[in-house]
XYZ file of C-alpha atoms in Angstrom:
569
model
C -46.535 -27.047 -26.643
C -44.773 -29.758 -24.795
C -42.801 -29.210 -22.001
C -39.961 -26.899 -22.255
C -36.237 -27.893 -21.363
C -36.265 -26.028 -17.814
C -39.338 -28.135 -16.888
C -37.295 -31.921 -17.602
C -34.140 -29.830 -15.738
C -36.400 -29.366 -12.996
C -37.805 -32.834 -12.762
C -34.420 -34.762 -13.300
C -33.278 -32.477 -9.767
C -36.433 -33.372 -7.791
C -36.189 -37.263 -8.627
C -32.733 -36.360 -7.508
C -33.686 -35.535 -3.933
C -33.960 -31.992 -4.391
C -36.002 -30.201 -2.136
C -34.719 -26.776 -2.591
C -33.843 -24.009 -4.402
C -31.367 -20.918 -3.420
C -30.930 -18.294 -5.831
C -31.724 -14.706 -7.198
C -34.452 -14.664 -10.192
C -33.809 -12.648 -13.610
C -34.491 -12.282 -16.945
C -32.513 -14.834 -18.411
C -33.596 -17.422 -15.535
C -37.720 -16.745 -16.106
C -38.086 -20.202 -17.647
C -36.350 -22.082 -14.389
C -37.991 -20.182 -11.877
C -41.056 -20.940 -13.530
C -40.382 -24.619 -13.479
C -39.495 -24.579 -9.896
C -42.641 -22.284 -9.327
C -44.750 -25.116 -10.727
C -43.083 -27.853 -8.521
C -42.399 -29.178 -5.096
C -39.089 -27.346 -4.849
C -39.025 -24.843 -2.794
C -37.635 -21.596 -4.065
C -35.364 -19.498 -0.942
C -35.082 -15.350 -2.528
C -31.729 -14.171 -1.211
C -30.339 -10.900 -1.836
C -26.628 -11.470 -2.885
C -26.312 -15.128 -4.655
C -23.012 -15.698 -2.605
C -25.230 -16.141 0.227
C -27.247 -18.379 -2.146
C -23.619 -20.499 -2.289
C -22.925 -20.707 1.284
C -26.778 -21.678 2.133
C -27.041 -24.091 0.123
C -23.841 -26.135 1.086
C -25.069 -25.805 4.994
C -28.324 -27.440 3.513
C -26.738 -29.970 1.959
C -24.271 -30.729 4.654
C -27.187 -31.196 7.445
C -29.614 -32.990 5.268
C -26.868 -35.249 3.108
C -29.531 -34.413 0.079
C -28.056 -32.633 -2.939
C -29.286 -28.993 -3.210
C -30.063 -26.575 -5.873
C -29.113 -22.904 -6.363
C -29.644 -21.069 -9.672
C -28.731 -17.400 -11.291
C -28.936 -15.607 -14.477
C -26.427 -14.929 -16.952
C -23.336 -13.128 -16.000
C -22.695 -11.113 -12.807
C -25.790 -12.837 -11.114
C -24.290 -16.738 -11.161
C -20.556 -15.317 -11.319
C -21.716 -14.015 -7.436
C -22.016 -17.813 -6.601
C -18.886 -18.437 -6.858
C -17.246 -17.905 -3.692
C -20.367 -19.448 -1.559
C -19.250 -22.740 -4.219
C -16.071 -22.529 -3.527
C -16.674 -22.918 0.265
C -19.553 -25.777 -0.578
C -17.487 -27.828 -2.350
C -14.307 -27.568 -0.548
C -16.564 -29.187 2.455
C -17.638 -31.646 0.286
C -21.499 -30.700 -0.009
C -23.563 -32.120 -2.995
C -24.947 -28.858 -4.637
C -25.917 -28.113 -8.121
C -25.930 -24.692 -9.764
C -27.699 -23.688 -12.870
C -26.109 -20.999 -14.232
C -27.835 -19.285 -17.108
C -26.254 -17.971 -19.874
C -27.210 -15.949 -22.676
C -28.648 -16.851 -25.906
C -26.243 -18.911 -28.364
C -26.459 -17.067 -30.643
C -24.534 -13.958 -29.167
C -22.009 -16.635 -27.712
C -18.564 -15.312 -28.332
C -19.400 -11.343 -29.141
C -18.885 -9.780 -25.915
C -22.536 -10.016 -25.826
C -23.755 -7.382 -22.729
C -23.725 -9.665 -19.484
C -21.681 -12.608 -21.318
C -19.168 -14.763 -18.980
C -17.392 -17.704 -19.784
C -18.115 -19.868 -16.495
C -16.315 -22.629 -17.291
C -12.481 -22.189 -16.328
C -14.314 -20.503 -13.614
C -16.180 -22.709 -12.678
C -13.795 -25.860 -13.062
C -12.109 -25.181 -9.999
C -14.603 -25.557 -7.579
C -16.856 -28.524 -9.104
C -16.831 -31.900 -9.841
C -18.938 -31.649 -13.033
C -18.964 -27.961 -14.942
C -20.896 -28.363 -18.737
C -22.906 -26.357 -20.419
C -26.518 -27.801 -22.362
C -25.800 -27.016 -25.475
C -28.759 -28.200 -27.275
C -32.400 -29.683 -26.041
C -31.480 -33.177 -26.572
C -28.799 -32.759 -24.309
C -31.135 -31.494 -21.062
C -31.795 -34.681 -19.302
C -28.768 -36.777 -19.877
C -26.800 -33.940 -19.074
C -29.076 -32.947 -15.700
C -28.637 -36.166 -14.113
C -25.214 -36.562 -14.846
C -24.417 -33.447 -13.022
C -26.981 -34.959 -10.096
C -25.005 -38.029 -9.937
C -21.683 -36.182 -10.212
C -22.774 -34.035 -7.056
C -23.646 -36.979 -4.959
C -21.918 -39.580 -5.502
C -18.077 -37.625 -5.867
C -19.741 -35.078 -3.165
C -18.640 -31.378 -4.637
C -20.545 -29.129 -6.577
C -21.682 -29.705 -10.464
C -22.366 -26.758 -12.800
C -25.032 -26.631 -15.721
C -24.534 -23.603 -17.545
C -27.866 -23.011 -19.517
C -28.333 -20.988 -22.411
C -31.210 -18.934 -22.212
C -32.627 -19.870 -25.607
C -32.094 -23.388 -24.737
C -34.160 -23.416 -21.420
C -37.236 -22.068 -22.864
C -36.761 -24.596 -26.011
C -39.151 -27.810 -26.239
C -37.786 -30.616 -24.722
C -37.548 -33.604 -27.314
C -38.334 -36.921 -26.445
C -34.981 -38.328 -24.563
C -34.235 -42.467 -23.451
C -34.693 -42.256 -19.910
C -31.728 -41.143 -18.253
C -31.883 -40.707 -14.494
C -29.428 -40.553 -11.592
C -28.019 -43.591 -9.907
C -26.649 -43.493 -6.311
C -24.651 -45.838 -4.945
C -22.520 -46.556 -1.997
C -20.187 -49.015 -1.822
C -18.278 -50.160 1.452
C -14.548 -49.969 0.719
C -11.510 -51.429 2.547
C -8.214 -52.343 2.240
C -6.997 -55.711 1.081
C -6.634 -58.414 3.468
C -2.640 -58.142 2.785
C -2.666 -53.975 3.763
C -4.890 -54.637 6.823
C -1.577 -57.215 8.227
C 0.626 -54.479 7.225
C -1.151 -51.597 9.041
C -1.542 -54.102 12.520
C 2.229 -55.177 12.198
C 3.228 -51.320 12.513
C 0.501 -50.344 14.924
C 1.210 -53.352 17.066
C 5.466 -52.823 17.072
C 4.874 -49.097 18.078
C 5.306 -47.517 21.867
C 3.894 -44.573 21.315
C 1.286 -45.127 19.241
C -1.433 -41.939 18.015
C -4.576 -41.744 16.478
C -5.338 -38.601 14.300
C -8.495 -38.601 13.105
C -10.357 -36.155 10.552
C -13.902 -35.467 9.104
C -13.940 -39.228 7.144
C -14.737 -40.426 11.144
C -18.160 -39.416 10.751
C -19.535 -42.312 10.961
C -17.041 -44.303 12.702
C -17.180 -43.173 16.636
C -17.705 -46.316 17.787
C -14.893 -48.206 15.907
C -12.288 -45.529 16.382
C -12.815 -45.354 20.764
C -12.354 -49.674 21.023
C -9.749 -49.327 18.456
C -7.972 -46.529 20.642
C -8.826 -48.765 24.020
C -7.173 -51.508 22.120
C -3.796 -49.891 21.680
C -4.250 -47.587 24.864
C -3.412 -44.614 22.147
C -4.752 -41.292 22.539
C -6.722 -40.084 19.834
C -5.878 -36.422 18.304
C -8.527 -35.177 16.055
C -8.602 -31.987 13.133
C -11.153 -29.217 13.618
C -12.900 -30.588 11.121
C -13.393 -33.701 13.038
C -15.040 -32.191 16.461
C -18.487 -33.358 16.219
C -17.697 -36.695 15.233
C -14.337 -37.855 17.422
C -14.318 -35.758 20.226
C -18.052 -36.730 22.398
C -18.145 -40.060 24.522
C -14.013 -40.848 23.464
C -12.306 -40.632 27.086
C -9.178 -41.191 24.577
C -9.641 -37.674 23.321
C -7.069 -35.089 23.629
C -8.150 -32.043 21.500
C -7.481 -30.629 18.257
C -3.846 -29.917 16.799
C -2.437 -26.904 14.338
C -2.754 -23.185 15.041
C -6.585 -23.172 16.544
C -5.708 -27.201 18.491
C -4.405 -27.509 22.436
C -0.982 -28.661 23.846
C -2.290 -31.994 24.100
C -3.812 -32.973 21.051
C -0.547 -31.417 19.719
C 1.928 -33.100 22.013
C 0.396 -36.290 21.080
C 0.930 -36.243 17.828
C 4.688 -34.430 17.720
C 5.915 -37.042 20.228
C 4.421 -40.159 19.199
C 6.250 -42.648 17.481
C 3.308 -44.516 15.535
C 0.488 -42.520 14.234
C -2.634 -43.654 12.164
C -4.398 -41.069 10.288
C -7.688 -41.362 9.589
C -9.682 -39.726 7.033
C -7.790 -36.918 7.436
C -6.036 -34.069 5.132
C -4.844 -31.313 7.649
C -2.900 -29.382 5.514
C 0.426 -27.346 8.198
C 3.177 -29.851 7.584
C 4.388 -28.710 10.475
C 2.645 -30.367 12.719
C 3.344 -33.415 11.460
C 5.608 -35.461 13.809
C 9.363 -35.292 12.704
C 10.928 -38.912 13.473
C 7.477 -41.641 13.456
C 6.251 -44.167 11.569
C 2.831 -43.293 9.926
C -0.018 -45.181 8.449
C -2.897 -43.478 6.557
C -6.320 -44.244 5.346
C -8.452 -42.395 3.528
C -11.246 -42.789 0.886
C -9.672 -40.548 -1.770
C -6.787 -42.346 -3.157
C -5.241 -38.539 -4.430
C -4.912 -37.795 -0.295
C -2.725 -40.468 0.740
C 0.772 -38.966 1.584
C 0.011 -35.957 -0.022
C 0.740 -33.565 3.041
C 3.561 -35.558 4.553
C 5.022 -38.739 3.404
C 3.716 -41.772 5.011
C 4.943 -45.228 5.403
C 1.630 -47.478 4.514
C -1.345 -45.473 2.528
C -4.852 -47.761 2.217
C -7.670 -46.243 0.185
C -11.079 -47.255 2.363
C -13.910 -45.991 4.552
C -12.794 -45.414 8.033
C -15.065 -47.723 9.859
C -15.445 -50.218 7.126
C -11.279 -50.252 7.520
C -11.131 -50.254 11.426
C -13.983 -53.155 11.697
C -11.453 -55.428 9.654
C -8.597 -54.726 11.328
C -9.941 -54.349 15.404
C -9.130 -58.160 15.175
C -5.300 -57.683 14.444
C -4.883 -55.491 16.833
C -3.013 -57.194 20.203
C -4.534 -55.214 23.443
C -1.840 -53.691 25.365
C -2.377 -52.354 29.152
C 0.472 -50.246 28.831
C -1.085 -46.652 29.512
C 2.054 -44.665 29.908
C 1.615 -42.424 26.764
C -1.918 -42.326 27.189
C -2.255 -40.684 30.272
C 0.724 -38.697 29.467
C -1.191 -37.445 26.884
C -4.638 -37.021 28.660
C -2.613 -35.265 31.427
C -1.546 -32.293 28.695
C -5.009 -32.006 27.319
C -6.131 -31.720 31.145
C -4.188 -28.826 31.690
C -4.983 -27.458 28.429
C -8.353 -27.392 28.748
C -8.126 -26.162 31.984
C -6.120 -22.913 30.740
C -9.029 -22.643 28.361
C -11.598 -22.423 31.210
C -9.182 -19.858 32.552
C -10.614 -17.381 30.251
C -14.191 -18.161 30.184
C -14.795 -15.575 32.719
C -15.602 -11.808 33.113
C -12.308 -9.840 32.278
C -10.739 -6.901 33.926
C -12.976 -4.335 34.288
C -16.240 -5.798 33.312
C -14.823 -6.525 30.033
C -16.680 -9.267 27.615
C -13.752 -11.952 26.966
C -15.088 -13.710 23.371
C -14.579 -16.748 25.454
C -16.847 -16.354 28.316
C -20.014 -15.663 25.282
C -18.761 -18.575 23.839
C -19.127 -20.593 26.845
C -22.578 -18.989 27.884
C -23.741 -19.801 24.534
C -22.865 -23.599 24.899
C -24.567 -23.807 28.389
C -27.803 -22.325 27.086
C -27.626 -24.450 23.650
C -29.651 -27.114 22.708
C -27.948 -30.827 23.105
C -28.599 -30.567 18.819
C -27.745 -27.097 17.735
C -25.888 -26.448 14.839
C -23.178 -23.736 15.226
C -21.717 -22.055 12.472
C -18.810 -19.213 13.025
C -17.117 -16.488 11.010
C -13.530 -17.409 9.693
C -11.285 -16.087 12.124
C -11.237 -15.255 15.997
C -15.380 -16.499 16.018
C -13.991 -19.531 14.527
C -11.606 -20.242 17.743
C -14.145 -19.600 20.346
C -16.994 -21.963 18.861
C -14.184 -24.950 18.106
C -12.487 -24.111 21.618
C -15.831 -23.641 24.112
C -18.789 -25.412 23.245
C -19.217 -28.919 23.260
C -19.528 -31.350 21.352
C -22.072 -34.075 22.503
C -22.971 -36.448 19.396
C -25.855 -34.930 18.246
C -24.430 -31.304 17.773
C -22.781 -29.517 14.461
C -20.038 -27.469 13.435
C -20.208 -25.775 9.948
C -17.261 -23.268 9.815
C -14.974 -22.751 7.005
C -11.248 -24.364 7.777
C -10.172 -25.733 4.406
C -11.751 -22.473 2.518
C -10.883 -19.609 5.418
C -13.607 -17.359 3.367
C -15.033 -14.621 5.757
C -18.400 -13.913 5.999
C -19.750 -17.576 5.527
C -21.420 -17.866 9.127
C -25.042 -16.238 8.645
C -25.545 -17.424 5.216
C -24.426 -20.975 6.424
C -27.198 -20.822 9.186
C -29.961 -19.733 6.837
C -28.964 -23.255 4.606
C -28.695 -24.788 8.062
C -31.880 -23.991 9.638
C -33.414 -24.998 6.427
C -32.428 -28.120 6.912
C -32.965 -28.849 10.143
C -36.299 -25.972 11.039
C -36.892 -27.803 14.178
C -32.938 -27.849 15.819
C -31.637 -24.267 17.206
C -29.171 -22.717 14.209
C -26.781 -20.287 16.175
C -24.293 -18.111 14.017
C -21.345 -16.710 15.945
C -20.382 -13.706 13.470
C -17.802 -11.752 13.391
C -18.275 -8.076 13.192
C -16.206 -8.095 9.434
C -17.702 -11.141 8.247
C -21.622 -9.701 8.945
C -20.997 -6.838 7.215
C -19.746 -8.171 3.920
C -23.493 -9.726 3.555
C -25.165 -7.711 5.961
C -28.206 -7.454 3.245
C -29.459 -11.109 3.857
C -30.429 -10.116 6.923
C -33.182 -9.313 4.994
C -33.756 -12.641 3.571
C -33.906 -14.490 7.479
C -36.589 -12.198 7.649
C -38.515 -12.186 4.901
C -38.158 -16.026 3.949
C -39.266 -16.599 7.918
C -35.534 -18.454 8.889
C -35.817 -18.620 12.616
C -32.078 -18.068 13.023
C -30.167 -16.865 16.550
C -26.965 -14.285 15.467
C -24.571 -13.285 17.858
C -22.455 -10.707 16.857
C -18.740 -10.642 18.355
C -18.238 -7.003 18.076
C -14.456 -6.114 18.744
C -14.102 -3.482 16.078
C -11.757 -4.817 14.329
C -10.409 -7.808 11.860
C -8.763 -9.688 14.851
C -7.447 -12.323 13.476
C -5.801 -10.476 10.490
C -4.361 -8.269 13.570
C -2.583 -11.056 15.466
C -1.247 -11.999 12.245
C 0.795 -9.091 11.732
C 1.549 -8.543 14.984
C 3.048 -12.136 15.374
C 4.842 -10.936 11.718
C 6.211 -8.292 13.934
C 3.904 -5.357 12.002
C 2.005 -2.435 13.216
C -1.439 -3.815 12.810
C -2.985 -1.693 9.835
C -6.125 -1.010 8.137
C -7.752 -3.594 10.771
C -10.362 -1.275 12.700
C -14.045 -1.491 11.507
C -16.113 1.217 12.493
C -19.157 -0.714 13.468
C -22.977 0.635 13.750
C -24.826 -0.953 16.555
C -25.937 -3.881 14.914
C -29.103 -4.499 17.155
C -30.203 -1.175 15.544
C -29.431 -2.264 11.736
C -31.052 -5.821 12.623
C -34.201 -3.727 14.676
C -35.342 -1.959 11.525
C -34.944 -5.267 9.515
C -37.125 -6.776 11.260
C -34.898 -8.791 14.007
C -35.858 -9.016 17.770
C -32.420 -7.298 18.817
C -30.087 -6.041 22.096
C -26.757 -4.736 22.604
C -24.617 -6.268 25.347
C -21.571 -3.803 26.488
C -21.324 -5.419 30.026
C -20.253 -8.707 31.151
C -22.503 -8.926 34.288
C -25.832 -8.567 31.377
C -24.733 -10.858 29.106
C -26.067 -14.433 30.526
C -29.522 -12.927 30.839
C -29.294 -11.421 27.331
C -27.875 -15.014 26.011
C -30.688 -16.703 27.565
C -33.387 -14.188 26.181
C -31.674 -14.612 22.872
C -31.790 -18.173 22.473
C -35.081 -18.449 23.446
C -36.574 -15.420 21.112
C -39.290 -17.192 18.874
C -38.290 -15.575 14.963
C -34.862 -14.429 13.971
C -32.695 -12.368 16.773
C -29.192 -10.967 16.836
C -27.285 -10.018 20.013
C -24.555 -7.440 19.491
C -21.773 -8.445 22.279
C -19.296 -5.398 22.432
C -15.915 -7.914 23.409
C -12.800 -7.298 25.013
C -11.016 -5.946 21.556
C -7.385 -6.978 23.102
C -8.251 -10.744 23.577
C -5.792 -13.189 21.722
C -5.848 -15.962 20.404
C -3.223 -18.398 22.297
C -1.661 -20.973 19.940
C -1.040 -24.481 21.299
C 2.583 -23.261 22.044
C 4.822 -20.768 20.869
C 7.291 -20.768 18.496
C 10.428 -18.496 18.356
C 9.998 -16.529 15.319
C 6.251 -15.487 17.128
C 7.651 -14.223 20.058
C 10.216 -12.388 18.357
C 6.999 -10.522 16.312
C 5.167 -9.909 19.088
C 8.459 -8.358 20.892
C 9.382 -6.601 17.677
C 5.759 -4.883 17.235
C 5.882 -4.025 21.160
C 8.719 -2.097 20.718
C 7.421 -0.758 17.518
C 3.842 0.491 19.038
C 5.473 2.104 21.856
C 7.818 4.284 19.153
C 5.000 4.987 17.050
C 3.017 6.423 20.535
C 0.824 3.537 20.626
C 2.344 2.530 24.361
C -1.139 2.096 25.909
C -2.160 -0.559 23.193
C 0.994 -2.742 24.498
C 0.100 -2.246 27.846
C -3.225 -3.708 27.500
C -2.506 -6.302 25.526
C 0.239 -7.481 28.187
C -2.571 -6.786 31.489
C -5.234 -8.297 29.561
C -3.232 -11.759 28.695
C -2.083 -12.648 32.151
């Protein structure tokens, strides 16, 4: 026999740049894992295939290579989906091969039978299923090219029957990559430097499509003396080396970088698609550019939209630019992210008591990490400390989920991470609800030999669900986790583990943790009344916080107000 349909799927995705695998094997699957068995792919066994999801985005995102992760039919690649959703929302290349039972029992509520494709749909940028053997490599590299070249997630659904079928003879379709440099017109480019040159107060606001344009955003900021805001998305790329930098805006941001951008009166976005209209400045004049034509004015209206590459677009139009020494908003600007930052440090200290502030493990954390170690954080609270206190220095990265928000996302991501990257330090700041929705691929660090570092901020509760309802003006409910000690849970898997409860231990314990040679967890009991400070507050958020004061002290609960008042000042 010739070689079977799974075999040219497997071949098509290694001449695609695959070099790995994430998935869960079963019956319906035999035929692919086989393939991959047979070939230089390597194969990573998690335990729950939404781990499978997150991984392989974080492997994707580090390396820039497109990624594989494969299930069998029905519950076991419906469990992807989430870990897809957050993958393609960040814009990783990833393919999935979903299997799907035989064709035959198509459309009889056959046991285990799911229709993936409206699922499927939303999260991808190429969802089909092979229907037939002749259909296996053109349809393969399509979903290959798809994945890279539109960067998202593609979807072959593969019937079981269909996989394990001989592979006819097919023209030889493979997957092209290109990459094109893209700017605006010549005409656009005068446009953009007549508005950037008549402005006062002119802002930069720059997102993740900076990545590769440090350089050419910090002369283009020295050449209008503008202070550069950036999204959170953004940190690794704008915020290092820029001595224009003023922080991050929206809910998680600083009072400077959001100062700059609410009081400017000219302000060039940047390959960026921050989504809170509301910190958007009211009354300025606004110029975007972006590679994807379907962002341009899409979360506030805009005066001048250009489809290009960010650098490719600021290297043409440095030259239009007129240098102005007029610093005025600049160091107004710089001043506010000063004193920001300061207020920051503020908290990066032992609290009250001996206490654990989330901050102050954050910051111990960033002194004792490598110059290139990838963070990833829990969404919520673990997501504030890692943007807020560590550093970015050029050669670090930041993989949390912002345009998702999934919980749960930070361990798998560092598995995929540290995958990519086996010789950089992979440190996952977890949240104490976000580990335990996966707590099972614990397992897999250890038994697939990922060399990851966990630290575990262990409040005992779902804080940043909390603050929302107390800023709603609620009685926080249904928000305390009753936690095990996770060094003992991540002991008997097969972690080197410790449990910090005071302050005055924990350097010693971050330093022992870092340096531990296999996977190792450190379960920091924090401060549970810590909060997270927005950049400034508006009215309808002090009002909630008054209104649940008054409510906790009526419902008995007096002693939770007064901490949370002592343990802010």
């Amino acid at each position: 026999m010739g070689k079977r349909v799974a075999d040219v799927i497997v071949e098509i995705l290694q001449e695609a740049g695959v070099k790995r695998c994430w998935g869960v094997p079963g019956d319906t699957l035999n035929y692919v894992t086989d393939a991959i068995r047979r070939s230089p792919i390597e194969w990573v066994h998690v335990r729950h295939e939404e781990v499978g999801g997150f991984a392989a985005g974080a492997d994707s995102m580090i390396t820039g290579d497109l990624v594989a992760c494969a299930g069998s039919c029905g519950p076991g690649s419906l469990h992807f989906v989430n870990g897809l959703f957050e993958s393609h929302r960040n814009r990783a290349p990833v393919v999935l091969i979903a299997s799907q039972v035989t064709r035959d029992e198509l459309g009889f509520d056959f046991p285990q039978e799911v229709d993936f494709m409206p699922i499927y749909k939303q999260c991808s940028v190429f969802c089909e299923e092979i229907r037939t053997p002749a259909q296996a490599r053109r349809k393969t590299a399509m979903a290959a090219q798809a994945a890279l070249m539109k960067r998202g997630v593609a979807v072959l659904i593969l019937p079981v029957d269909v996989s394990q079928a001989e592979a006819p003879d097919e023209p030889g379709f493979a997957v092209h990559v290109s990459r094109p440099v893209i700017r605006p017109s010549d005409d656009e480019l005068d446009r953009i430097a007549e508005i950037l040159n008549g402005g006062k107060r002119v802002a930069i606001y720059g997102g993740s499509g900076c990545e590769d344009a440090h350089d050419a955003l910090v002369a283009l900021a020295d050449r209008l003396k503008a202070p550069v805001a950036h999204t959170s998305r953004a940190k690794d790329f704008v915020e290092y080396d820029n001595p224009f930098n003023v922080g991050m805006t929206g809910l998680l941001g600083n009072a400077g970088g959001c100062h700059t951008v609410a009081t400017c009166d000219t302000l060039l976005l940047l390959g960026c698609d921050f989504a809170w209209r509301q910190f958007y400045p009211d009354q300025a004049r606004i110029v975007q550019v972006d590679i994807d034509p379907t962002h341009i004015g899409r979360r506030h209206p805009v005066e001048v939209g250009v489809v290009g590459d960010v650098k490719a677009t600021l290297d043409a139009l440095l030259s239009r630019i007129a240098a102005r020494q007029d610093r005025a908003f600049l160091d107004e600007c710089l001043d506010r992210h000063a004193r920001a930052m300061q207020a920051l440090d503020e908290r990066e200290t032992i609290g009250r008591g001996g206490k654990i502030h989330p901050q102050y493990l954050a910051r111990l954390i960033d002194r004792h990490a490598a110059d290139d170690a990838i963070f990833t954080a829990d969404g919520g609270t673990a997501t504030v400390w890692v943007l807020r206190h560590t550093r970015a220095t050029g050669k670090r990265r930041t993989i949390i989920s912002l345009t998702h928000g999934t919980m749960a996302n930070a361990m798998p991501q560092a598995l995929g991470a540290k995958k990519a990257a086996p010789d950089r330090q992979v440190i996952s700041l977890s949240g104490d609800g976000g580990l335990t929705m996966l707590l099972g691929d614990l397992i897999t660090a250890v038994q697939e030999k990922i060399p990851i570092k966990i630290a575990v901020v262990n409040n005992g509760k779902l804080g940043f669900v909390e603050l929302e309802m107390k800023g709603d003006g609620l009685l926080d409910a249904y928000t305390n986790l009753d936690n095990p000690d996770f060094a003992r849970v991540a002991g008997a898997i097969g972690f080197q583990a410790q449990r910090v409860e005071k302050a005055e231990d924990l350097e010693a314990a971050v330093s022992a943790w870092i340096a531990a040679p296999g996977p190792a967890l450190i379960d920091v009991v924090t401060d549970p009344m810590e909060l997270v400070m927005p950049p400034k507050f508006e009215a309808d958020q002090v009002f909630g916080m008054a209104l649940y004061s008054v409510k906790a002290v009526l419902a008995g609960r007096g002693k939770d107000v007064w901490e949370l008042a002592t343990d802010a000042v």
